[in-house]
Amino acid sequence: MITSAPPAPPAPPAPADLRAQRESADALATAWALAARAGDTDAVDRFVRALHHDVLRYVSYLCADPQAVDDLAQDTFLRALGSLHRFEGRSSARAWLLSIARRAVIDGFRHAAARPRRYDGADWQAAVERAQPRDLPGFDDGIALLDLLGTLSDERREAFVLTQLLGLSYEEAAVVSGCPVGTVRSRVARARGVLMELVV
């Protein structure tokens, strides 16, 4: 009996291929943002859909309140669409949008500090634990990653998330963070060092 060997799994894409895909996606999102600025309503929808996941991921890493992530992402897009007429495409639409998200999170922190929320339930910890998803693929890995990232300083965590998880270039991360490129490189290198020590 002759049996054929199972097909080999596809090779993971090369870093150059991933970079080219990201640059292509950034160029497309930027083109949609510019078309939306000109009044194309279909481009507005495509712009939001193309970058919604990145904004959610970025905001969730910056924000300490998981319940506020959707609101902050929505606030980011409202701010972006309201100031789209000023977007000129000098940076990628993703870098521009993530810098708006960063400001939305900072404003959210300021608002929360001015008006702290109270929980009226007897056992708030049990309520939070019951609200967490369980038995999802990758859930435990995600928790481990969040725990590891939680050991980093805010600046290092932000630089690491922007470049290593969201795939921004160091230059784009510098625009989002409002600091020099060398500072972003240094923060990422130090974050990697800390994470390597914790994993080993």
mmCIF file of C-alpha atoms in Angstrom:
data_model
loop_
_atom_site.group_PDB
_atom_site.id
_atom_site.type_symbol
_atom_site.label_atom_id
_atom_site.label_comp_id
_atom_site.label_asym_id
_atom_site.label_seq_id
_atom_site.Cartn_x
_atom_site.Cartn_y
_atom_site.Cartn_z
ATOM 1 C CA MET A 1 0.000 0.000 0.000
ATOM 2 C CA ILE A 2 1.423 3.350 -1.013
ATOM 3 C CA THR A 3 0.667 6.298 1.175
ATOM 4 C CA SER A 4 1.602 9.818 0.452
ATOM 5 C CA ALA A 5 3.351 11.880 3.038
ATOM 6 C CA PRO A 6 1.277 14.645 4.611
ATOM 7 C CA PRO A 7 1.975 18.027 3.101
ATOM 8 C CA ALA A 8 4.661 20.016 4.851
ATOM 9 C CA PRO A 9 3.374 23.000 6.805
ATOM 10 C CA PRO A 10 3.972 26.286 5.038
ATOM 11 C CA ALA A 11 7.162 28.068 6.011
ATOM 12 C CA PRO A 12 6.654 31.161 8.141
ATOM 13 C CA PRO A 13 7.026 34.371 6.151
ATOM 14 C CA ALA A 14 10.468 35.938 6.138
ATOM 15 C CA PRO A 15 10.926 39.158 8.142
ATOM 16 C CA ALA A 16 11.360 41.078 4.876
ATOM 17 C CA ASP A 17 8.002 39.707 3.677
ATOM 18 C CA LEU A 18 6.321 40.732 6.932
ATOM 19 C CA ARG A 19 7.847 44.189 6.689
ATOM 20 C CA ALA A 20 6.665 44.543 3.096
ATOM 21 C CA GLN A 21 3.147 43.416 4.067
ATOM 22 C CA ARG A 22 3.044 45.903 6.940
ATOM 23 C CA GLU A 23 4.318 48.740 4.738
ATOM 24 C CA SER A 24 1.723 47.863 2.114
ATOM 25 C CA ALA A 25 -1.052 47.801 4.731
ATOM 26 C CA ASP A 26 0.183 51.132 6.139
ATOM 27 C CA ALA A 27 0.242 52.699 2.670
ATOM 28 C CA LEU A 28 -3.296 51.464 2.019
ATOM 29 C CA ALA A 29 -4.593 52.765 5.369
ATOM 30 C CA THR A 30 -2.910 56.113 4.716
ATOM 31 C CA ALA A 31 -4.502 56.290 1.274
ATOM 32 C CA TRP A 32 -7.915 55.556 2.818
ATOM 33 C CA ALA A 33 -7.360 58.277 5.426
ATOM 34 C CA LEU A 34 -6.513 60.792 2.722
ATOM 35 C CA ALA A 35 -9.551 59.729 0.674
ATOM 36 C CA ALA A 36 -11.745 59.982 3.775
ATOM 37 C CA ARG A 37 -10.380 63.475 4.352
ATOM 38 C CA ALA A 38 -11.591 64.327 0.861
ATOM 39 C CA GLY A 39 -15.118 63.150 1.757
ATOM 40 C CA ASP A 40 -15.176 59.505 0.593
ATOM 41 C CA THR A 41 -17.487 57.766 3.114
ATOM 42 C CA ASP A 42 -16.462 54.287 1.927
ATOM 43 C CA ALA A 43 -12.837 55.198 2.661
ATOM 44 C CA VAL A 44 -13.808 56.213 6.212
ATOM 45 C CA ASP A 45 -15.210 52.731 6.830
ATOM 46 C CA ARG A 46 -12.143 51.036 5.319
ATOM 47 C CA PHE A 47 -9.793 53.269 7.335
ATOM 48 C CA VAL A 48 -11.544 52.422 10.608
ATOM 49 C CA ARG A 49 -11.708 48.688 9.845
ATOM 50 C CA ALA A 50 -8.047 48.540 8.815
ATOM 51 C CA LEU A 51 -6.756 50.086 12.034
ATOM 52 C CA HIS A 52 -9.389 49.169 14.628
ATOM 53 C CA HIS A 53 -7.553 46.056 15.864
ATOM 54 C CA ASP A 54 -4.242 47.928 16.260
ATOM 55 C CA VAL A 55 -5.926 50.696 18.234
ATOM 56 C CA LEU A 56 -7.652 48.188 20.520
ATOM 57 C CA ARG A 57 -4.382 46.333 21.175
ATOM 58 C CA TYR A 58 -2.435 49.511 21.846
ATOM 59 C CA VAL A 59 -5.060 51.019 24.125
ATOM 60 C CA SER A 60 -5.439 47.771 26.068
ATOM 61 C CA TYR A 61 -1.700 47.715 26.809
ATOM 62 C CA LEU A 62 -1.667 51.347 27.922
ATOM 63 C CA CYS A 63 -4.892 51.284 29.894
ATOM 64 C CA ALA A 64 -5.172 49.749 33.336
ATOM 65 C CA ASP A 65 -8.956 49.417 33.082
ATOM 66 C CA PRO A 66 -10.096 46.640 30.699
ATOM 67 C CA GLN A 67 -13.655 47.983 30.862
ATOM 68 C CA ALA A 68 -12.502 51.292 29.360
ATOM 69 C CA VAL A 69 -10.677 49.869 26.323
ATOM 70 C CA ASP A 70 -13.639 49.955 23.931
ATOM 71 C CA ASP A 71 -14.601 53.452 25.050
ATOM 72 C CA LEU A 72 -11.050 54.722 24.592
ATOM 73 C CA ALA A 73 -10.785 53.118 21.154
ATOM 74 C CA GLN A 74 -14.067 54.725 20.160
ATOM 75 C CA ASP A 75 -12.857 58.066 21.525
ATOM 76 C CA THR A 76 -9.670 57.662 19.477
ATOM 77 C CA PHE A 77 -11.601 57.217 16.246
ATOM 78 C CA LEU A 78 -13.972 60.080 17.061
ATOM 79 C CA ARG A 79 -10.993 62.363 17.643
ATOM 80 C CA ALA A 80 -9.268 61.122 14.494
ATOM 81 C CA LEU A 81 -12.317 61.553 12.285
ATOM 82 C CA GLY A 82 -12.889 65.006 13.755
ATOM 83 C CA SER A 83 -9.334 66.074 12.925
ATOM 84 C CA LEU A 84 -8.976 64.117 9.681
ATOM 85 C CA HIS A 85 -9.046 67.378 7.746
ATOM 86 C CA ARG A 86 -5.616 68.166 9.282
ATOM 87 C CA PHE A 87 -4.043 64.810 8.339
ATOM 88 C CA GLU A 88 -1.623 65.386 5.476
ATOM 89 C CA GLY A 89 -0.038 61.937 5.199
ATOM 90 C CA ARG A 90 3.449 63.002 6.356
ATOM 91 C CA SER A 91 3.484 59.926 8.599
ATOM 92 C CA SER A 92 1.541 56.709 8.190
ATOM 93 C CA ALA A 93 -2.108 56.859 9.191
ATOM 94 C CA ARG A 94 -1.404 54.129 11.745
ATOM 95 C CA ALA A 95 1.323 56.147 13.507
ATOM 96 C CA TRP A 96 -0.917 59.224 13.439
ATOM 97 C CA LEU A 97 -3.876 57.276 14.838
ATOM 98 C CA LEU A 98 -1.833 55.591 17.583
ATOM 99 C CA SER A 99 -0.526 58.974 18.727
ATOM 100 C CA ILE A 100 -4.164 60.075 19.042
ATOM 101 C CA ALA A 101 -4.906 56.860 20.982
ATOM 102 C CA ARG A 102 -2.055 57.633 23.346
ATOM 103 C CA ARG A 103 -3.477 61.080 24.066
ATOM 104 C CA ALA A 104 -6.957 59.572 24.552
ATOM 105 C CA VAL A 105 -5.579 57.169 27.173
ATOM 106 C CA ILE A 106 -3.718 59.967 28.954
ATOM 107 C CA ASP A 107 -6.874 62.079 28.970
ATOM 108 C CA GLY A 108 -8.770 59.034 30.269
ATOM 109 C CA PHE A 109 -6.302 58.723 33.164
ATOM 110 C CA ARG A 110 -6.742 62.400 33.961
ATOM 111 C CA HIS A 111 -10.515 62.083 33.849
ATOM 112 C CA ALA A 112 -10.470 58.979 36.067
ATOM 113 C CA ALA A 113 -8.203 60.718 38.577
ATOM 114 C CA ALA A 114 -10.579 63.668 38.738
ATOM 115 C CA ARG A 115 -13.666 61.451 39.105
ATOM 116 C CA PRO A 116 -12.851 58.074 40.663
ATOM 117 C CA ARG A 117 -15.548 55.436 40.207
ATOM 118 C CA ARG A 118 -16.909 53.481 43.112
ATOM 119 C CA TYR A 119 -18.023 49.875 43.155
ATOM 120 C CA ASP A 120 -21.078 49.203 45.311
ATOM 121 C CA GLY A 121 -20.796 45.404 45.397
ATOM 122 C CA ALA A 122 -19.571 43.530 48.450
ATOM 123 C CA ASP A 123 -16.814 41.500 46.786
ATOM 124 C CA TRP A 124 -15.362 43.390 43.832
ATOM 125 C CA GLN A 125 -12.500 40.908 43.323
ATOM 126 C CA ALA A 126 -14.870 37.982 42.850
ATOM 127 C CA ALA A 127 -16.925 40.015 40.358
ATOM 128 C CA VAL A 128 -13.802 40.819 38.323
ATOM 129 C CA GLU A 129 -12.641 37.179 38.341
ATOM 130 C CA ARG A 130 -16.057 35.961 37.169
ATOM 131 C CA ALA A 131 -15.993 38.457 34.285
ATOM 132 C CA GLN A 132 -12.687 37.134 32.909
ATOM 133 C CA PRO A 133 -12.810 34.768 29.897
ATOM 134 C CA ARG A 134 -11.630 31.206 30.500
ATOM 135 C CA ASP A 135 -10.632 28.224 28.355
ATOM 136 C CA LEU A 136 -9.849 30.313 25.286
ATOM 137 C CA PRO A 137 -6.938 29.250 23.077
ATOM 138 C CA GLY A 138 -3.891 31.296 24.009
ATOM 139 C CA PHE A 139 -5.588 32.804 27.082
ATOM 140 C CA ASP A 140 -2.903 31.576 29.490
ATOM 141 C CA ASP A 141 -0.132 32.782 27.153
ATOM 142 C CA GLY A 142 -1.803 36.176 26.974
ATOM 143 C CA ILE A 143 -1.988 36.377 30.763
ATOM 144 C CA ALA A 144 1.690 35.394 31.027
ATOM 145 C CA LEU A 145 2.627 38.066 28.483
ATOM 146 C CA LEU A 146 0.600 40.689 30.338
ATOM 147 C CA ASP A 147 2.301 39.701 33.598
ATOM 148 C CA LEU A 148 5.728 39.976 31.975
ATOM 149 C CA LEU A 149 4.912 43.313 30.369
ATOM 150 C CA GLY A 150 3.597 44.528 33.716
ATOM 151 C CA THR A 151 7.113 44.306 35.157
ATOM 152 C CA LEU A 152 8.390 46.931 32.695
ATOM 153 C CA SER A 153 8.275 50.657 33.291
ATOM 154 C CA ASP A 154 5.525 52.480 31.409
ATOM 155 C CA GLU A 155 7.953 53.974 28.875
ATOM 156 C CA ARG A 156 9.690 50.665 28.137
ATOM 157 C CA ARG A 157 6.404 48.775 27.912
ATOM 158 C CA GLU A 158 4.985 51.322 25.476
ATOM 159 C CA ALA A 159 8.095 51.204 23.255
ATOM 160 C CA PHE A 160 8.114 47.386 23.323
ATOM 161 C CA VAL A 161 4.401 47.063 22.518
ATOM 162 C CA LEU A 162 4.580 49.588 19.684
ATOM 163 C CA THR A 163 7.589 48.021 17.969
ATOM 164 C CA GLN A 164 7.449 44.331 18.869
ATOM 165 C CA LEU A 165 3.712 43.639 19.137
ATOM 166 C CA LEU A 166 2.161 46.226 16.833
ATOM 167 C CA GLY A 167 5.050 46.177 14.361
ATOM 168 C CA LEU A 168 5.705 49.903 14.119
ATOM 169 C CA SER A 169 9.157 51.002 13.020
ATOM 170 C CA TYR A 170 11.307 52.770 15.599
ATOM 171 C CA GLU A 171 10.705 56.031 13.750
ATOM 172 C CA GLU A 172 6.923 55.581 13.872
ATOM 173 C CA ALA A 173 7.073 54.603 17.548
ATOM 174 C CA ALA A 174 9.074 57.773 18.212
ATOM 175 C CA VAL A 175 6.319 59.846 16.568
ATOM 176 C CA VAL A 176 3.646 58.102 18.652
ATOM 177 C CA SER A 177 5.610 58.413 21.904
ATOM 178 C CA GLY A 178 6.823 61.939 21.257
ATOM 179 C CA CYS A 179 10.486 61.128 21.923
ATOM 180 C CA PRO A 180 13.687 60.680 19.863
ATOM 181 C CA VAL A 181 14.255 57.481 17.870
ATOM 182 C CA GLY A 182 17.352 56.663 19.937
ATOM 183 C CA THR A 183 15.281 56.753 23.102
ATOM 184 C CA VAL A 184 12.800 54.273 21.615
ATOM 185 C CA ARG A 185 15.667 51.958 20.598
ATOM 186 C CA SER A 186 17.144 52.160 24.086
ATOM 187 C CA ARG A 187 13.799 51.482 25.772
ATOM 188 C CA VAL A 188 13.137 48.455 23.559
ATOM 189 C CA ALA A 189 16.622 47.051 24.166
ATOM 190 C CA ARG A 190 16.266 47.447 27.926
ATOM 191 C CA ALA A 191 12.773 45.948 27.858
ATOM 192 C CA ARG A 192 14.084 42.933 25.943
ATOM 193 C CA GLY A 193 16.862 42.524 28.510
ATOM 194 C CA VAL A 194 14.425 42.562 31.417
ATOM 195 C CA LEU A 195 12.042 40.146 29.700
ATOM 196 C CA MET A 196 14.869 37.750 28.787
ATOM 197 C CA GLU A 197 16.015 37.651 32.433
ATOM 198 C CA LEU A 198 12.465 36.904 33.579
ATOM 199 C CA VAL A 199 11.861 34.151 31.014
ATOM 200 C CA VAL A 200 15.165 32.328 31.517
#
